Coordinates of C-alpha atoms and ligand atoms in Angstrom, one line a residue:
Chain A
X803 CA 97.6 111.9 133.1
X804 CA 93.7 111.7 133.5
X805 CA 92.0 109.2 135.2
X806 CA 90.0 108.4 131.9
X807 CA 93.4 108.2 129.7
X808 CA 94.5 105.4 131.5
X809 CA 91.5 103.8 131.9
X810 CA 91.1 103.6 128.1
X811 CA 94.9 102.7 128.1
X812 CA 94.0 99.7 130.1
X813 CA 90.7 98.8 128.2
X814 CA 93.7 98.9 125.2
X815 CA 95.5 96.7 126.8
X816 CA 92.7 94.2 127.9
X817 CA 91.2 93.7 124.5
X818 CA 94.4 93.7 122.7
X819 CA 94.8 89.7 123.0
X820 CA 90.3 89.4 122.0
X821 CA 91.5 91.9 119.1
X822 CA 94.5 89.6 117.8
X823 CA 92.6 86.6 117.8
X824 CA 89.1 88.2 116.1
X825 CA 91.2 88.6 112.8
X826 CA 91.4 85.1 112.4
X827 CA 87.6 85.0 112.5
X828 CA 85.0 84.8 110.2
X829 CA 82.6 87.9 111.3
X830 CA 82.8 89.2 107.6
X831 CA 81.5 86.2 106.5
X832 CA 78.6 85.5 109.1
X833 CA 77.4 89.2 108.9
X834 CA 78.0 90.6 105.3
X835 CA 79.3 88.3 102.6
X836 CA 77.6 85.0 102.8
X837 CA 73.9 87.1 102.2
X838 CA 75.5 89.1 99.8
X839 CA 76.4 86.2 97.3
X840 CA 74.4 83.5 98.9
X841 CA 71.1 85.1 100.5
X842 CA 69.3 81.5 101.8
X843 CA 71.4 79.2 100.6
X844 CA 73.3 76.7 102.8
X845 CA 76.8 75.9 101.9
X846 CA 78.6 73.1 102.7
X847 CA 81.7 73.6 104.4
X848 CA 84.7 70.9 103.3
X849 CA 88.1 70.2 101.5
X850 CA 87.0 67.2 99.9
X851 CA 86.0 69.2 96.6
X852 CA 88.8 71.9 96.9
X853 CA 91.2 73.4 98.7
X854 CA 93.2 76.7 98.8
X855 CA 96.8 76.7 98.6
X856 CA 98.2 79.9 100.1
X857 CA 102.0 81.1 101.5
X858 CA 100.5 81.0 105.3
X859 CA 102.4 85.1 105.4
X860 CA 101.6 87.4 102.5
X861 CA 105.3 88.2 101.3
X862 CA 104.0 91.0 99.0
X863 CA 100.4 92.4 99.9
X864 CA 101.1 93.4 96.0
X865 CA 101.0 89.6 95.3
X866 CA 99.7 86.7 96.7
X867 CA 100.0 83.5 94.5
X868 CA 96.9 81.5 95.5
X869 CA 95.9 78.0 94.0
X870 CA 92.6 76.2 94.3
X871 CA 93.2 72.7 93.7
X872 CA 90.4 70.7 92.4
X873 CA 89.5 67.5 94.2
X874 CA 87.2 65.7 91.7
X875 CA 87.4 65.3 87.9
X876 CA 84.9 67.1 85.7
X877 CA 83.2 64.8 84.3
X878 CA 79.7 64.9 82.2
X879 CA 77.7 63.8 84.8
X880 CA 79.5 65.4 87.5
X881 CA 81.3 69.3 87.7
X882 CA 82.1 72.1 89.4
X883 CA 80.7 74.9 87.7
X884 CA 81.5 77.9 89.4
X885 CA 84.0 78.9 92.1
X886 CA 83.3 82.4 93.8
X887 CA 86.9 83.7 95.3
X888 CA 86.7 86.3 98.0
X889 CA 89.2 88.0 100.7
X890 CA 87.1 88.7 103.4
X891 CA 88.9 91.8 105.0
X892 CA 89.8 93.4 101.4
X893 CA 88.0 96.7 101.2
X894 CA 86.4 95.2 97.7
X895 CA 86.6 91.3 99.3
X896 CA 85.3 90.0 96.1
X897 CA 88.5 88.8 93.6
X898 CA 86.3 86.7 91.1
X899 CA 83.7 83.7 89.8
X900 CA 84.7 81.5 87.7
X901 CA 83.1 79.1 85.7
X902 CA 84.0 75.9 84.5
X903 CA 83.1 73.3 82.3
X904 CA 83.2 69.7 81.8
X905 CA 85.9 70.7 79.0
X906 CA 88.2 71.9 81.9
X907 CA 89.5 68.8 82.7
X908 CA 89.9 69.9 86.3
X909 CA 88.4 73.0 88.1
X910 CA 92.1 74.2 89.2
X911 CA 93.1 77.8 89.3
X912 CA 96.2 79.3 90.3
X913 CA 96.6 83.4 90.4
X914 CA 97.7 86.3 92.1
X915 CA 96.0 88.0 94.1
X916 CA 96.0 91.2 96.3
X917 CA 95.7 90.6 99.9
X918 CA 95.4 93.7 102.1
X919 CA 95.5 92.7 105.9
X920 CA 95.3 89.2 107.6
X921 CA 92.4 87.4 106.4
X922 CA 90.9 84.5 105.1
X923 CA 90.5 83.9 101.6
X924 CA 87.6 81.7 100.9
X925 CA 86.8 79.4 98.4
X926 CA 82.6 78.5 97.9
X927 CA 82.4 75.7 94.5
X928 CA 79.0 75.9 93.1
X929 CA 78.4 72.1 91.6
X930 CA 76.5 71.1 88.1
X931 CA 73.6 70.3 90.9
X932 CA 73.8 73.6 92.9
X933 CA 75.6 71.9 95.9
X934 CA 77.6 74.5 97.3
X935 CA 80.9 74.3 99.3
X936 CA 83.3 76.5 101.1
X937 CA 86.7 76.0 101.8
X938 CA 89.1 79.0 102.6
X939 CA 92.7 79.7 103.8
X940 CA 93.7 82.2 106.4
X941 CA 96.6 84.3 105.3
X942 CA 98.6 86.7 107.1
X943 CA 99.8 89.8 106.0
X944 CA 102.9 90.5 105.4
X945 CA 105.3 92.8 107.7
X946 CA 107.7 95.0 104.8
X947 CA 107.5 98.4 103.4
X948 CA 105.2 97.2 99.9
X949 CA 102.2 98.1 99.7
X950 CA 98.5 96.3 97.3
X951 CA 99.7 98.2 94.1
X952 CA 102.2 96.6 92.2
X953 CA 106.2 97.9 91.9
X954 CA 106.1 99.7 88.7
X955 CA 103.0 101.0 87.4
X956 CA 104.2 102.7 84.3
X957 CA 105.6 99.3 82.7
X958 CA 102.4 98.1 83.4
X959 CA 100.7 101.4 82.0
X960 CA 103.4 100.5 78.8
X961 CA 102.5 97.0 78.2
X962 CA 98.4 97.0 78.8
X963 CA 96.5 95.1 76.7
X964 CA 99.2 92.5 75.9
X965 CA 98.9 88.7 76.7
X966 CA 100.3 85.6 75.8
X967 CA 99.9 82.2 76.7
X968 CA 102.0 79.0 78.1
X969 CA 101.7 75.3 78.2
X970 CA 103.2 72.8 79.5
X971 CA 105.4 70.7 77.0
X972 CA 103.6 67.8 76.4
X973 CA 99.9 68.1 75.9
X974 CA 98.0 65.2 75.2
X975 CA 94.6 65.1 73.1
X976 CA 92.4 63.8 75.5
X977 CA 94.5 64.7 78.5
X978 CA 94.1 67.5 81.0
X979 CA 96.7 70.3 79.8
X980 CA 98.0 73.4 81.5
X981 CA 97.6 76.3 80.4
X982 CA 99.0 79.9 81.9
X983 CA 97.4 82.9 80.6
X984 CA 99.5 86.8 81.5
X985 CA 97.5 89.7 80.5
X986 CA 99.5 92.8 81.1
X987 CA 97.7 95.4 82.7
X988 CA 98.1 97.8 85.5
X989 CA 95.3 96.8 87.9
X990 CA 94.6 100.5 89.0
X991 CA 92.5 99.7 92.6
X992 CA 92.0 103.0 92.4
X993 CA 92.5 103.3 96.2
X994 CA 93.9 106.2 96.8
X995 CA 94.5 109.5 99.4
X996 CA 92.2 112.5 98.7
X997 CA 94.8 115.3 99.6
X998 CA 97.2 114.5 96.5
X999 CA 94.5 114.5 94.2
X1000 CA 96.5 115.5 91.2
X1001 CA 97.0 111.8 90.4
X1002 CA 93.7 110.6 90.6
X1003 CA 92.9 107.6 88.4
X1004 CA 89.8 105.6 88.9
X1005 CA 90.1 101.8 89.4
X1006 CA 90.6 100.4 86.0
X1007 CA 90.8 96.6 86.4
X1008 CA 90.5 93.7 84.0
X1009 CA 86.6 92.7 84.5
X1010 CA 85.8 90.0 82.4
X1011 CA 88.0 87.0 80.3
X1012 CA 86.4 84.3 78.4
X1013 CA 89.5 81.2 77.3
X1014 CA 87.8 78.8 75.2
X1015 CA 89.3 76.0 73.1
X1016 CA 87.8 75.2 69.3
X1017 CA 85.3 77.7 70.2
X1018 CA 84.2 75.4 73.3
X1019 CA 84.7 77.2 77.1
X1020 CA 86.5 76.8 79.2
X1021 CA 87.2 78.9 82.2
X1022 CA 84.6 82.2 81.8
X1023 CA 85.4 84.7 84.5
X1024 CA 84.3 88.1 86.4
X1025 CA 87.3 89.9 87.9
X1026 CA 87.8 92.8 90.0
X1027 CA 90.8 94.6 91.2
X1028 CA 92.0 92.3 94.2
X1029 CA 93.7 90.4 90.7
X1030 CA 97.7 91.4 91.4
X1031 CA 98.6 94.0 88.4
X1032 CA 99.5 91.2 85.4
X1033 CA 96.7 88.9 85.8
X1034 CA 98.1 85.9 85.9
X1035 CA 96.0 82.4 85.3
X1036 CA 97.1 78.9 85.3
X1037 CA 94.0 76.6 84.3
X1038 CA 93.6 73.3 82.7
X1039 CA 91.4 72.3 79.5
X1040 CA 91.1 68.7 77.8
X1041 CA 92.5 69.1 73.4
X1042 CA 89.8 67.1 71.8
X1043 CA 92.3 67.4 68.8
X1044 CA 94.7 70.2 67.2
X1045 CA 93.2 73.5 67.5
X1046 CA 93.0 77.3 69.1
X1047 CA 93.2 78.2 72.3
X1048 CA 91.8 81.9 72.8
X1049 CA 91.4 84.3 75.1
X1050 CA 89.2 87.4 75.1
X1051 CA 89.4 89.9 77.9
X1052 CA 87.7 93.2 78.8
X1053 CA 88.4 96.1 81.1
X1054 CA 85.9 99.0 82.7
X1055 CA 87.1 101.7 84.8
X1056 CA 84.7 102.9 88.0
X1057 CA 84.7 106.0 89.8
X1058 CA 84.9 104.5 93.0
X1059 CA 86.7 101.6 94.0
X1060 CA 84.5 100.1 96.3
X1061 CA 81.1 100.2 94.6
X1062 CA 80.3 98.6 91.2
X1063 CA 77.2 101.0 90.7
X1064 CA 79.8 104.0 88.2
X1065 CA 81.5 101.9 85.7
X1066 CA 82.1 102.8 82.3
X1067 CA 83.5 100.0 79.8
X1068 CA 86.9 100.2 78.6
X1069 CA 88.7 97.8 75.7
X1070 CA 88.9 94.2 74.9
X1071 CA 91.8 91.9 74.0
X1072 CA 92.3 88.8 73.1
X1073 CA 95.3 86.0 71.9
X1074 CA 95.3 83.1 70.5
X1075 CA 97.5 79.9 70.9
X1076 CA 97.6 77.3 67.9
X1077 CA 97.8 73.3 69.1
X1078 CA 99.6 70.9 67.5
X1079 CA 100.1 68.0 69.7
Chain B
X679 CA 97.1 94.6 138.3
X680 CA 99.4 97.0 140.1
X681 CA 102.2 96.0 137.1
X682 CA 99.5 96.5 134.6
X683 CA 99.2 100.2 136.0
X684 CA 102.8 100.3 135.9
X685 CA 103.2 98.9 132.5
X686 CA 100.8 101.2 131.2
X687 CA 102.1 104.4 132.6
X688 CA 105.5 103.8 131.2
X689 CA 103.5 102.6 128.0
X690 CA 101.5 106.2 128.2
X691 CA 105.2 108.2 128.7
X692 CA 106.7 106.3 126.8
X693 CA 104.6 108.3 123.9
X694 CA 103.5 111.5 125.4
X695 CA 106.5 113.1 126.4
X696 CA 108.6 115.4 124.2
X697 CA 110.5 113.6 122.1
X698 CA 114.5 112.9 122.7
X699 CA 117.1 114.7 120.5
X700 CA 118.0 112.2 118.2
X701 CA 121.4 110.9 118.2
X702 CA 123.7 112.4 114.9
X703 CA 127.4 111.7 113.5
X704 CA 128.8 114.0 111.3
X705 CA 130.4 111.7 108.7
X706 CA 131.7 115.0 106.6
X707 CA 131.8 118.5 107.2
X708 CA 128.6 119.6 107.3
X709 CA 127.0 116.1 106.5
X710 CA 124.9 114.2 109.6
X711 CA 123.6 111.0 110.2
X712 CA 122.2 108.9 112.1
X713 CA 122.5 105.2 111.5
X714 CA 119.7 102.7 112.0
X715 CA 119.3 99.2 113.1
X716 CA 118.6 95.8 110.5
X717 CA 115.4 95.8 112.4
X718 CA 111.4 94.3 110.5
X719 CA 109.2 97.8 111.5
X720 CA 107.3 96.9 114.4
X721 CA 105.7 98.1 117.2
X722 CA 108.7 98.3 119.5
X723 CA 111.0 99.7 117.2
X724 CA 107.4 101.9 115.5
X725 CA 109.2 102.2 112.2
X726 CA 112.5 104.1 113.0
X727 CA 115.1 101.9 111.2
X728 CA 116.2 104.1 108.4
X729 CA 119.6 105.8 108.1
X730 CA 118.6 109.4 107.9
X731 CA 119.9 112.7 108.6
X732 CA 120.8 116.2 107.6
X733 CA 123.4 118.8 105.3
X734 CA 123.2 122.1 106.6
X735 CA 124.8 124.9 104.6
X736 CA 125.6 128.7 105.0
X737 CA 122.3 130.1 104.4
X738 CA 120.5 126.7 105.4
X739 CA 119.8 123.0 106.3
X740 CA 118.4 120.5 104.0
X741 CA 116.8 117.3 105.8
X742 CA 117.4 113.8 104.1
X743 CA 114.6 111.7 104.8
X744 CA 112.4 112.3 108.2
X745 CA 112.2 109.2 109.9
X746 CA 109.7 106.0 110.8
X747 CA 106.9 107.7 112.6
X748 CA 106.4 111.7 113.4
X749 CA 108.2 111.4 116.9
X750 CA 111.6 109.9 115.3
X751 CA 110.9 113.1 112.9
X752 CA 110.4 115.8 115.6
X753 CA 113.7 113.9 117.4
X754 CA 115.6 114.7 114.5
X755 CA 114.2 118.6 114.3
X756 CA 116.4 118.7 118.0
X757 CA 119.2 117.0 116.8
X758 CA 119.8 119.8 113.6
X759 CA 118.3 122.6 116.5
X760 CA 121.3 121.4 118.1
X761 CA 123.8 121.3 115.8
X762 CA 123.1 124.4 113.7
X763 CA 121.2 127.3 114.0
X764 CA 120.2 127.6 110.2
X765 CA 117.0 126.9 109.7
X766 CA 115.8 124.1 107.4
X767 CA 114.8 125.8 104.2
X768 CA 114.3 121.8 102.3
X769 CA 113.0 118.1 102.9
X770 CA 114.0 115.6 100.9
X771 CA 112.6 111.9 100.6
X772 CA 114.7 109.8 98.7
X773 CA 111.3 107.7 98.2
X774 CA 108.1 107.1 99.4
X775 CA 108.4 103.8 101.8
X776 CA 107.5 104.7 105.8
X777 CA 110.9 104.4 107.4
X778 CA 111.8 107.6 105.0
X779 CA 109.1 109.5 105.2
X780 CA 107.1 109.1 108.2
X781 CA 108.4 112.4 110.5
X782 CA 107.6 114.7 107.5
X783 CA 105.2 116.4 109.5
X784 CA 107.3 117.9 112.1
X785 CA 109.3 119.7 109.3
X786 CA 106.1 121.8 108.1
X787 CA 106.6 124.9 108.4
X788 CA 106.3 128.1 106.2
X789 CA 109.9 129.3 104.6
X790 CA 109.9 124.7 104.7
X791 CA 109.8 123.3 100.9
X792 CA 109.9 119.7 100.5
X793 CA 111.3 117.8 97.5
X794 CA 111.0 114.7 95.9
X795 CA 110.8 112.2 92.7
X796 CA 108.0 113.6 90.6
X797 CA 106.4 109.8 90.6
X798 CA 106.5 110.5 94.8
X799 CA 103.1 112.3 95.1
X800 CA 101.8 109.7 92.6
X801 CA 103.0 106.5 95.1
X802 CA 102.2 108.7 98.3
X803 CA 98.7 109.1 96.9
X804 CA 98.3 104.9 96.0
X805 CA 99.9 103.7 99.4
X806 CA 99.0 106.4 101.4
X807 CA 96.1 104.7 103.0
X808 CA 97.0 101.2 102.8
X809 CA 100.4 102.8 105.0
X810 CA 98.7 104.8 107.6
X811 CA 96.3 101.7 108.2
X812 CA 99.4 99.6 108.7
X813 CA 100.9 102.3 110.5
X814 CA 98.4 101.4 113.4
X815 CA 98.4 97.9 113.2
X816 CA 102.3 97.1 112.5
X817 CA 104.1 99.8 113.9
X818 CA 101.6 101.0 117.0
X819 CA 101.7 104.6 115.1
X820 CA 98.9 106.3 114.7
X821 CA 99.1 108.6 111.7
X822 CA 96.7 110.5 109.1
X823 CA 96.6 112.0 106.5
X824 CA 98.2 115.1 107.7
X825 CA 101.8 113.0 107.9
X826 CA 101.7 112.3 104.5
X827 CA 103.5 115.6 103.0
X828 CA 103.5 115.0 99.3
X829 CA 106.8 117.5 97.9
X830 CA 106.6 121.4 96.8
X831 CA 108.7 120.5 94.2
X832 CA 109.1 117.4 92.0
X833 CA 112.5 116.7 90.4
X834 CA 111.7 115.0 86.7
X835 CA 116.0 114.1 86.1
X836 CA 118.5 116.5 87.9
X837 CA 118.1 119.8 90.4
X838 CA 120.5 122.1 92.3
X839 CA 119.4 123.1 95.4
X840 CA 121.7 126.3 97.0
X841 CA 122.2 126.0 100.6
X842 CA 124.3 128.9 100.6
X843 CA 127.7 127.9 99.3
X844 CA 126.6 124.4 99.2
X845 CA 124.5 123.3 95.9
X846 CA 123.2 119.9 96.5
X847 CA 122.7 117.7 93.0
X848 CA 119.3 115.6 92.9
X849 CA 118.7 112.8 90.4
X850 CA 115.6 111.3 90.0
X851 CA 116.2 107.6 88.8
X852 CA 114.4 105.1 86.4
X853 CA 112.2 102.3 89.1
X854 CA 115.2 101.0 91.0
X855 CA 114.4 99.9 94.9
X856 CA 111.5 101.8 93.6
X857 CA 109.7 103.9 91.0
X858 CA 110.7 106.7 93.3
X859 CA 114.0 106.8 94.1
X860 CA 116.1 110.1 94.7
X861 CA 120.0 110.5 95.2
X862 CA 121.5 113.6 96.5
X863 CA 125.4 114.1 96.1
X864 CA 126.9 117.1 97.7
X865 CA 129.1 118.4 95.8
X866 CA 131.8 119.8 99.0
X867 CA 132.6 116.8 100.3
X868 CA 132.0 114.6 97.4
X869 CA 129.6 112.5 99.2
X870 CA 126.5 110.5 97.5
X871 CA 123.2 110.5 100.5
X872 CA 122.2 107.5 97.3
X873 CA 119.9 106.2 100.1
X874 CA 118.1 103.0 99.4
X875 CA 119.6 102.1 96.2
X876 CA 122.4 101.1 98.8
X877 CA 121.7 98.3 101.5
X878 CA 124.7 96.6 103.5
X879 CA 124.1 94.1 105.6
X880 CA 120.3 94.5 105.6
X881 CA 119.0 92.4 102.6
X882 CA 118.3 94.6 99.4
X883 CA 114.4 94.9 98.9
X884 CA 113.2 95.1 95.4
X885 CA 109.6 97.7 95.4
X886 CA 110.4 99.3 92.2
X887 CA 112.6 96.9 89.1
X888 CA 115.0 94.7 89.7
X889 CA 116.4 95.7 86.3
X890 CA 116.5 99.4 86.3
X891 CA 118.1 98.8 89.7
X892 CA 121.4 96.8 88.5
X893 CA 121.2 99.9 85.6
X894 CA 121.5 102.8 87.9
X895 CA 124.2 100.6 90.0
X896 CA 126.0 100.2 86.7
X897 CA 126.2 104.1 86.5
X898 CA 126.6 104.9 89.8
X899 CA 129.7 102.5 90.0
X900 CA 131.2 104.1 87.4
X901 CA 131.7 107.4 89.4
X902 CA 133.9 107.9 92.4
X903 CA 132.4 109.3 95.6
X904 CA 134.2 109.7 98.6
X905 CA 131.6 109.2 100.9
X906 CA 128.4 107.1 100.5
X907 CA 125.3 107.1 102.7
X908 CA 123.2 103.7 102.4
X909 CA 119.6 104.0 103.5
X910 CA 120.6 101.1 105.5
X911 CA 124.2 100.0 107.3
X912 CA 127.3 101.5 107.6
X913 CA 128.4 104.5 105.9
X914 CA 130.9 103.7 102.9
X915 CA 134.0 105.0 102.7
X916 CA 135.6 102.7 99.5
X917 CA 132.4 103.3 97.4
X918 CA 131.8 100.9 94.6
X919 CA 133.6 97.8 96.8
X920 CA 131.0 98.0 99.5
X921 CA 127.9 98.0 97.4
X922 CA 129.4 94.1 95.7
X923 CA 127.4 92.3 97.7
X924 CA 124.0 94.2 96.8
X925 CA 124.5 94.0 93.4
X926 CA 126.0 90.4 93.5
X927 CA 122.7 89.4 95.0
X928 CA 120.8 91.1 92.4
X929 CA 122.3 89.8 89.4
X930 CA 121.9 86.8 90.5
X931 CA 118.3 87.2 91.2
X932 CA 118.4 88.4 87.7
X933 CA 120.3 85.0 86.5
X934 CA 118.7 82.3 88.3
X935 CA 114.8 84.3 87.7
X936 CA 115.4 84.5 83.7
X937 CA 116.5 80.5 83.8
X938 CA 113.3 79.3 85.9
X939 CA 111.0 81.3 83.5
X940 CA 113.0 79.9 80.7
X941 CA 112.6 76.0 81.7
X942 CA 108.7 77.0 82.0
X943 CA 109.3 77.3 86.0
X944 CA 106.1 78.9 88.0
X945 CA 106.8 82.2 90.2
X946 CA 106.1 79.5 93.6
X947 CA 108.9 77.7 92.4
X948 CA 110.9 80.1 92.4
X949 CA 110.2 81.4 95.8
X950 CA 111.0 77.9 97.2
X951 CA 114.1 77.6 95.3
X952 CA 115.8 81.1 93.6
X953 CA 118.7 82.3 95.7
X954 CA 119.1 80.4 98.8
X955 CA 122.7 80.3 98.6
X956 CA 123.0 83.9 99.6
X957 CA 120.9 83.3 103.0
X958 CA 124.2 83.5 105.6
X959 CA 125.0 86.6 104.0
X960 CA 122.6 88.9 104.9
X961 CA 120.3 90.0 107.3
X962 CA 116.3 89.9 107.5
X963 CA 117.0 87.8 104.5
X964 CA 114.0 85.4 105.5
X965 CA 111.8 88.6 106.0
X966 CA 112.4 89.8 102.3
X967 CA 114.0 87.5 99.9
X968 CA 111.1 85.7 99.2
X969 CA 109.0 89.3 98.1
X970 CA 111.9 90.1 96.1
X971 CA 111.8 86.8 93.9
X972 CA 108.6 87.4 93.9
X973 CA 108.5 91.0 92.5
X974 CA 111.5 89.7 90.3
X975 CA 110.1 86.9 88.4
X976 CA 106.6 89.3 87.9
X977 CA 108.6 91.9 86.2
X978 CA 110.6 89.4 84.5
X979 CA 108.0 87.3 83.1
X980 CA 107.2 90.3 80.9
X981 CA 110.5 90.3 79.2
X982 CA 110.8 90.2 75.4
Ligands
ZN1059 ZN1 113.1 101.8 100.9

């Protein structure tokens, strides 16, 4: 063995603990993401406004259930206007941007996301007065054999565009009520190996979602490939009377999994649910 | 420092010296298996955990799964050369999982055809980049795109491979353990190489479809086989008896998760409560059970 090889081995061994630590760092945020999304703005780090609930280990990188829990009520005077969610170390960190209103009642949001590797999941809330508050949660990668795509692509393809709402029993007028929206869509990332190109699939994902109750917006979102196949969201709204909950979603297809410069608009889907409390 | 140096040398020599000959057992005439270990793929076992092996015909040899890293592939190739002078003509990949395909490159040669489920190439394409990344991190194995070799022959439903006086009957299954499971039946010895459609001792892992898997087991259960070779666990000579624990586990998931969904419960609650009665019966339960509930829940949510 050449002495150079031995030296590089020593270097690798000495660096190993440092590399392991680096996995839990904020480098991608500090060096790149902060400026990309919030150039020149100051962000307070706190878990007093929102907190992220996520499993310590991503059991399945294709499907990590996370929940943003809000700690403040949505009132006319003070409310969470927007929450940006990022997975620092995903190939495309942007998970989604979610807009809430006072009619949301609570700016809670549960969803399932793809997490490629050891990474911080980050949520930044923007209040109606412009204040920015950030919280984060570190998630360990899965040690198994599955990949961050989806188990049965063809099944999701066959149901593409199918949607359903599920509501908790006992929705009460004037009180925050939880609803779940299920969208069947493969949410294809477009990440793939070049030499097996016969199956080239561009990224193909749900890019926007508008949920309203009696035409008043409750949750409006821009989403991307980090949302798991068959996107699933739980959120709140305050029904002021009987009425119609409506979801309108649209998908898109982009040439590259990690650039949004060349995309074509896709299809729109909608679903309604009549609420008679 | 001297200790560090010695450690480095042993590490380096471990990865650079010639691959050893893989131990294999002849479980039926001409059918050779290397039994894996019940461990999570990691930087110590380098992903070499699955049952892999080969079947020898009068003309040539079919490799069935190539191992969890390129070095194990080379070891398997040496085992074949120690067993027979006949050349390898087919490399059959039973599905996309790393512990079954990462030894492929050792067999890439003129006259060797790679065989897989018709959806295997797509699965390799969509998982490949991620898998190569993970191999470095989690297995301490350096892989390149050249190590992921897609099939030359894609099996849509059934295919017969002639090894000279010995026919292997291949069946491509619907989504079950993965969406690209292939089984190999050797007529001469009445042996079914079922691979990861059967886990024994090691908790079954769902990365395809729970309902599909149960449906395939139902079909396979109606046949009698003298010998069945699982992807993980010991060789089976009492089919379908040894398959019952797997079937019971999968059926329990189906029943309990359907029930949770009917009650309006969420995936997060199901992951905490479903199926823990089976915990004592399986190895690697804590490593894979939550993932199974997650995958199955996402599938069953779309029933009706
Ligand atoms: Zn497998």
